[in-house]
Short mmCIF file of C-alpha atoms in Angstrom, two decimals:
data_model
loop_
_atom_site.label_atom_id
_atom_site.label_comp_id
_atom_site.label_asym_id
_atom_site.label_seq_id
_atom_site.Cartn_x
_atom_site.Cartn_y
_atom_site.Cartn_z
CA ARG A 1189 24.61 20.66 15.06
CA ASP A 1190 24.69 17.57 12.61
CA TYR A 1191 22.85 18.10 9.44
CA ASN A 1192 23.92 14.79 7.87
CA LEU A 1193 20.89 12.74 6.61
CA VAL A 1194 20.07 9.36 8.30
CA ASP A 1195 19.24 6.42 6.16
CA SER A 1196 15.46 6.77 6.84
CA ALA A 1197 15.28 10.53 6.14
CA LEU A 1198 12.62 11.76 3.47
CA ALA A 1199 15.39 13.50 1.85
CA THR A 1200 17.77 10.49 1.58
CA ASN A 1201 17.70 9.57 -2.21
CA GLY A 1202 14.84 11.92 -2.58
CA GLY A 1203 16.27 14.37 -4.96
CA ASN A 1204 16.32 14.62 -8.82
CA LEU A 1205 19.34 14.48 -10.88
CA THR A 1206 17.78 17.11 -13.30
CA TYR A 1207 18.39 19.73 -10.67
CA LEU A 1208 21.90 18.89 -9.94
CA ASN A 1209 23.97 21.85 -11.46
CA GLN A 1210 27.49 21.90 -9.89
CA SER A 1211 28.84 23.50 -13.08
CA ALA A 1212 27.41 26.72 -12.03
CA ILE A 1213 29.18 26.52 -8.77
CA SER A 1214 32.59 25.26 -9.56
CA GLY A 1215 32.81 25.32 -13.38
CA THR A 1216 32.95 21.68 -13.47
CA PHE A 1217 30.65 18.78 -13.01
CA THR A 1218 32.47 17.74 -9.60
CA SER A 1219 29.45 16.10 -8.06
CA GLN A 1220 30.40 16.48 -4.48
CA ASP A 1221 28.43 17.43 -1.33
CA ILE A 1222 29.31 20.14 1.17
CA GLU A 1223 31.80 17.99 2.83
CA GLY A 1224 33.58 16.85 -0.26
CA ARG A 1225 31.98 13.49 -0.36
CA PRO A 1226 30.40 11.82 -3.58
CA ARG A 1227 27.31 13.77 -4.39
CA VAL A 1228 25.52 10.76 -5.68
CA TYR A 1229 26.17 7.79 -3.34
CA TYR A 1230 23.63 5.45 -4.85
CA LYS A 1231 21.32 5.92 -7.89
CA THR A 1232 19.67 9.10 -6.79
CA ILE A 1233 20.79 12.34 -5.36
CA ASP A 1234 19.74 13.41 -1.88
CA MET A 1235 18.10 16.67 -1.07
CA GLY A 1236 20.14 19.23 0.77
CA ALA A 1237 23.72 19.98 1.28
CA TYR A 1238 24.74 16.70 2.66
CA GLU A 1239 24.87 13.38 0.77
CA ASN A 1240 24.12 10.22 2.79
CA GLN A 1241 26.93 7.61 2.22
CA THR A 1242 25.22 4.57 3.35
CA ALA A 1243 21.52 4.28 2.23
CA LYS A 1244 20.67 2.35 -1.10
CA ASP A 1245 17.02 2.68 -1.06
CA SER A 1246 15.44 5.13 -3.58
CA THR A 1247 11.88 5.14 -2.63
CA ILE A 1248 10.56 8.32 -4.26
CA THR A 1249 10.75 8.33 -8.07
CA SER A 1250 9.09 11.59 -8.93
CA VAL A 1251 7.87 14.69 -7.11
CA GLY A 1252 5.75 17.41 -8.48
CA GLY A 1253 3.88 20.03 -6.38
CA ARG A 1254 1.97 18.09 -3.77
CA SER A 1255 2.26 14.84 -5.65
CA VAL A 1256 4.80 11.94 -5.02
CA SER A 1257 5.22 8.73 -6.89
CA MET A 1258 6.97 5.70 -5.54
CA THR A 1259 8.06 2.31 -6.86
CA VAL A 1260 8.18 -0.93 -5.18
CA THR A 1261 11.28 -2.83 -6.43
CA THR A 1262 11.16 -6.17 -4.39
CA ALA A 1263 8.76 -8.80 -3.60
CA ARG A 1264 10.33 -9.27 -0.05
CA ASP A 1265 8.40 -7.86 2.87
CA VAL A 1266 11.32 -5.99 4.59
CA VAL A 1267 12.26 -2.92 6.46
CA ASN A 1268 15.93 -2.03 5.57
CA PRO A 1269 16.83 1.32 4.20
CA SER A 1270 20.19 0.25 3.19
CA ASP A 1271 19.52 -3.05 1.24
CA GLY A 1272 19.25 -1.26 -2.16
CA VAL A 1273 15.42 -2.01 -2.75
CA THR A 1274 12.16 -0.70 -1.68
CA SER A 1275 9.52 -3.03 -0.42
CA LEU A 1276 5.65 -2.28 -0.29
CA ARG A 1277 5.88 -1.97 3.51
CA GLU A 1278 8.56 0.65 3.36
CA ALA A 1279 6.78 2.57 0.54
CA LEU A 1280 3.54 2.57 2.84
CA THR A 1281 5.63 4.02 5.82
CA MET A 1282 7.09 6.62 3.53
CA ALA A 1283 3.60 7.63 2.25
CA THR A 1284 2.69 8.24 5.96
CA ARG A 1285 5.47 10.52 6.62
CA LEU A 1286 4.93 12.43 3.22
CA VAL A 1287 1.32 13.07 4.16
CA GLU A 1288 2.60 14.35 7.36
CA ARG A 1289 4.53 16.82 5.57
CA GLY A 1290 1.83 18.18 3.25
CA TYR A 1291 1.73 15.97 0.26
CA THR A 1292 -1.66 14.96 -0.84
CA ASP A 1293 -1.45 12.89 -3.84
CA ILE A 1294 0.63 9.70 -3.08
CA ARG A 1295 0.98 7.05 -5.61
CA ILE A 1296 2.71 3.81 -5.17
CA TYR A 1297 3.64 1.57 -8.33
CA SER A 1298 4.61 -2.10 -8.30
CA SER A 1299 5.14 -4.91 -10.68
CA ASP A 1300 3.45 -8.41 -10.59
CA TYR A 1301 5.48 -9.31 -7.37
CA HIS A 1302 4.12 -12.14 -5.22
CA ILE A 1303 4.67 -10.68 -1.72
CA HIS A 1304 4.67 -13.08 1.25
CA VAL A 1305 3.68 -10.96 4.29
CA ASP A 1306 6.27 -11.41 7.16
CA PRO A 1307 4.37 -12.78 10.12
CA ALA A 1308 6.89 -11.15 12.44
CA LEU A 1309 5.67 -7.67 10.96
CA GLY A 1310 1.96 -8.44 10.58
CA PRO A 1311 -0.48 -6.90 8.06
CA LEU A 1312 0.54 -4.15 5.78
CA THR A 1313 -1.00 -0.99 7.23
CA ILE A 1314 -2.37 1.85 5.07
CA SER A 1315 -2.67 4.92 7.26
CA VAL A 1316 -3.09 7.64 4.86
CA PRO A 1317 -4.94 8.24 1.53
CA VAL A 1318 -2.73 6.47 -1.21
CA THR A 1319 -3.22 4.86 -4.50
CA ILE A 1320 -1.48 1.48 -5.16
CA ASN A 1321 -1.06 0.34 -8.66
CA GLY A 1322 -0.21 -3.24 -8.51
CA TYR A 1323 -0.09 -4.40 -11.96
CA GLY A 1324 -1.16 -7.99 -10.82
CA MET A 1325 0.77 -7.82 -7.45
CA THR A 1326 -0.14 -10.48 -4.95
CA VAL A 1327 -0.03 -10.14 -1.26
CA ASP A 1328 -0.07 -13.63 0.35
CA SER A 1329 -0.41 -13.78 4.05
CA ASP A 1330 0.43 -17.42 4.17
CA ASN A 1331 -2.36 -17.78 6.81
CA SER A 1332 -0.56 -15.88 9.37
CA SER A 1333 -2.49 -12.50 9.42
CA SER A 1334 -4.78 -10.28 7.38
CA GLY A 1335 -3.34 -8.79 4.19
CA PHE A 1336 -4.18 -5.21 4.78
CA ILE A 1337 -5.46 -2.98 7.49
CA VAL A 1338 -7.01 0.23 6.04
CA ASP A 1339 -7.03 3.09 8.72
CA ALA A 1340 -7.03 6.31 6.77
CA ASP A 1341 -8.66 9.63 6.97
CA GLY A 1342 -9.52 9.69 3.13
CA LYS A 1343 -9.57 7.51 0.17
CA VAL A 1344 -7.42 4.53 -0.44
CA THR A 1345 -7.50 2.96 -3.80
CA LEU A 1346 -6.00 -0.46 -4.81
CA ASN A 1347 -5.64 -1.07 -8.46
CA ASN A 1348 -4.93 -4.56 -9.88
CA VAL A 1349 -4.00 -6.20 -6.59
CA VAL A 1350 -4.50 -9.83 -5.54
CA VAL A 1351 -5.03 -10.64 -1.72
CA THR A 1352 -4.88 -14.33 -0.63
CA ASN A 1353 -4.51 -16.53 2.34
CA GLY A 1354 -5.36 -14.04 4.96
CA VAL A 1355 -6.60 -14.79 8.41
CA GLY A 1356 -8.10 -12.81 11.33
CA VAL A 1357 -11.02 -12.35 13.55
CA VAL A 1358 -12.72 -10.07 11.01
CA GLY A 1359 -11.64 -8.84 7.61
CA ALA A 1360 -9.10 -11.66 7.05
CA GLY A 1361 -8.24 -10.23 3.51
CA ILE A 1362 -8.69 -6.51 4.26
CA LYS A 1363 -9.96 -4.88 7.43
CA LEU A 1364 -11.25 -1.39 6.58
CA ASN A 1365 -11.15 0.41 9.88
CA ARG A 1366 -11.49 3.95 8.77
CA GLY A 1367 -11.87 5.98 5.59
CA GLU A 1368 -12.97 4.97 2.07
CA LEU A 1369 -11.49 2.02 0.27
CA VAL A 1370 -11.81 1.39 -3.51
CA LEU A 1371 -10.91 -1.97 -4.98
CA ASN A 1372 -10.51 -1.72 -8.71
CA ASN A 1373 -9.64 -4.83 -10.76
CA CYS A 1374 -8.77 -6.71 -7.69
CA LEU A 1375 -9.09 -10.35 -6.63
CA ILE A 1376 -9.43 -11.51 -3.08
CA TYR A 1377 -9.63 -15.40 -2.52
CA ASP A 1378 -8.93 -18.13 0.02
CA CYS A 1379 -9.05 -15.94 3.25
CA GLU A 1380 -10.69 -16.92 6.40
CA ALA A 1381 -12.08 -14.80 9.13
CA VAL A 1382 -13.13 -16.14 12.67
CA ALA A 1383 -16.30 -14.14 12.55
CA GLN A 1384 -17.30 -11.74 9.75
CA GLY A 1385 -15.65 -10.63 6.45
CA GLY A 1386 -13.88 -13.58 5.01
CA ALA A 1387 -12.48 -11.20 2.35
CA VAL A 1388 -13.36 -7.56 3.58
CA TYR A 1389 -14.71 -6.11 6.77
CA ALA A 1390 -16.05 -2.57 6.51
CA SER A 1391 -16.30 -1.02 9.99
CA PRO A 1392 -19.04 1.52 10.99
CA GLY A 1393 -18.63 4.82 9.14
CA THR A 1394 -16.47 3.54 6.27
CA THR A 1395 -17.22 3.24 2.65
CA LEU A 1396 -16.23 0.24 0.51
CA GLU A 1397 -16.32 0.36 -3.23
CA LEU A 1398 -15.85 -2.63 -5.47
CA ARG A 1399 -15.38 -2.08 -9.17
CA ASN A 1400 -14.64 -4.94 -11.66
CA THR A 1401 -13.58 -7.01 -8.72
CA THR A 1402 -13.96 -10.79 -7.98
CA VAL A 1403 -14.30 -11.99 -4.28
CA ALA A 1404 -14.41 -15.89 -4.13
CA LYS A 1405 -13.77 -18.96 -1.94
CA ASN A 1406 -13.45 -17.04 1.24
CA VAL A 1407 -14.73 -18.32 4.65
CA ALA A 1408 -16.40 -16.45 7.72
CA VAL A 1409 -19.34 -17.30 9.96
CA ASN A 1410 -21.43 -14.82 7.87
CA GLY A 1411 -20.56 -12.02 5.54
CA CYS A 1412 -18.29 -14.71 4.22
CA GLY A 1413 -17.15 -12.64 1.26
CA VAL A 1414 -17.88 -8.92 2.36
CA TYR A 1415 -19.34 -7.84 5.44
CA GLY A 1416 -20.55 -4.29 6.19
CA ALA A 1417 -21.01 -3.23 9.73
CA ASP A 1418 -23.93 -1.00 10.74
CA GLY A 1419 -23.19 2.50 9.72
CA SER A 1420 -20.99 1.39 6.68
CA THR A 1421 -21.72 1.89 2.88
CA ILE A 1422 -20.93 -0.69 0.40
CA LYS A 1423 -20.97 -0.02 -3.45
CA LEU A 1424 -20.61 -2.79 -5.97
CA TYR A 1425 -19.94 -2.09 -9.77
CA ASN A 1426 -19.38 -4.90 -12.30
CA SER A 1427 -18.22 -7.14 -9.54
CA ILE A 1428 -18.57 -10.84 -8.63
CA LEU A 1429 -19.09 -12.28 -5.05
CA ALA A 1430 -19.13 -16.08 -5.44
CA ARG A 1431 -18.46 -19.46 -3.79
CA ASN A 1432 -17.78 -17.73 -0.24
CA ARG A 1433 -18.90 -20.05 2.45
CA SER A 1434 -19.78 -20.26 6.09
CA SER A 1435 -17.47 -21.94 8.51
CA VAL A 1436 -20.51 -23.01 10.60
CA ALA A 1437 -21.87 -26.43 9.34
CA GLY A 1438 -25.50 -26.07 7.90
CA GLN A 1439 -25.43 -22.28 7.84
CA ASN A 1440 -26.60 -20.46 4.56
CA GLU A 1441 -23.72 -19.08 2.72
CA THR A 1442 -23.56 -15.33 2.41
CA ASP A 1443 -21.32 -13.77 -0.16
CA LEU A 1444 -22.26 -10.30 1.17
CA ARG A 1445 -23.90 -9.18 4.37
CA ALA A 1446 -24.57 -5.39 4.84
CA GLU A 1447 -26.01 -4.05 8.08
CA GLY A 1448 -25.71 -0.64 6.56
CA ASP A 1449 -26.28 1.00 3.25
CA VAL A 1450 -25.58 -1.15 0.00
CA SER A 1451 -25.79 -0.29 -3.59
CA ILE A 1452 -25.29 -3.05 -6.25
CA PHE A 1453 -24.81 -2.28 -10.05
CA TYR A 1454 -24.29 -5.05 -12.62
CA SER A 1455 -22.78 -7.49 -10.37
CA LEU A 1456 -23.24 -10.98 -9.51
CA ILE A 1457 -23.76 -12.31 -5.96
#
């Protein structure tokens, strides 16, 4: 059997140099794997006996118990495990695989990158509970697709993220298909939906929570800013929904339309 690690394996660049102790084995810090190859090929050691000799991405930055942290290191929307950088899309894919293996606290950290969504790859899909700390990161769809699709069995939190120039039938900025979405210190603007939810569309059975978030200058037929379908729950705290408009001439603008439950606390609409 071949136990070598492929580039996309969770264990590739998934270890921690703190736990590399070759001196206990050989008396010297030789740093080689079981086949005598360099133990650290890129920046981070792999897990297991075999060190991958091609992958340059180091997605996982820390692991503790059931918690994993990852860091986005590029503004490019790419999927390439050997390019030496980690994109947001790659981190989201890794998050899915980690949850499948029992990890329950996944955190993704970024910088203030301006990410242009690749139209060939489509919206960024979040399919597991995760917290994204954007620090001013912008997800720009360039009028090619929606920004995010959230389809998770649990809570997804976006902190300090900007979403703009999204388009779609519903939920041009973010389409919440399943689970709970918390937007904290976020801005969604200049997105346009053909039907409902210029900025965000919350499907039946979902919960959408906006905290200190601004939704402005988005377009749809109705629910021009935020649209909550029948059976959804929407909660607004310290948020602003303003200057969103209808694409239908003469129709009243609706920054928020909630067919389900809605709670509003210290917010402007």
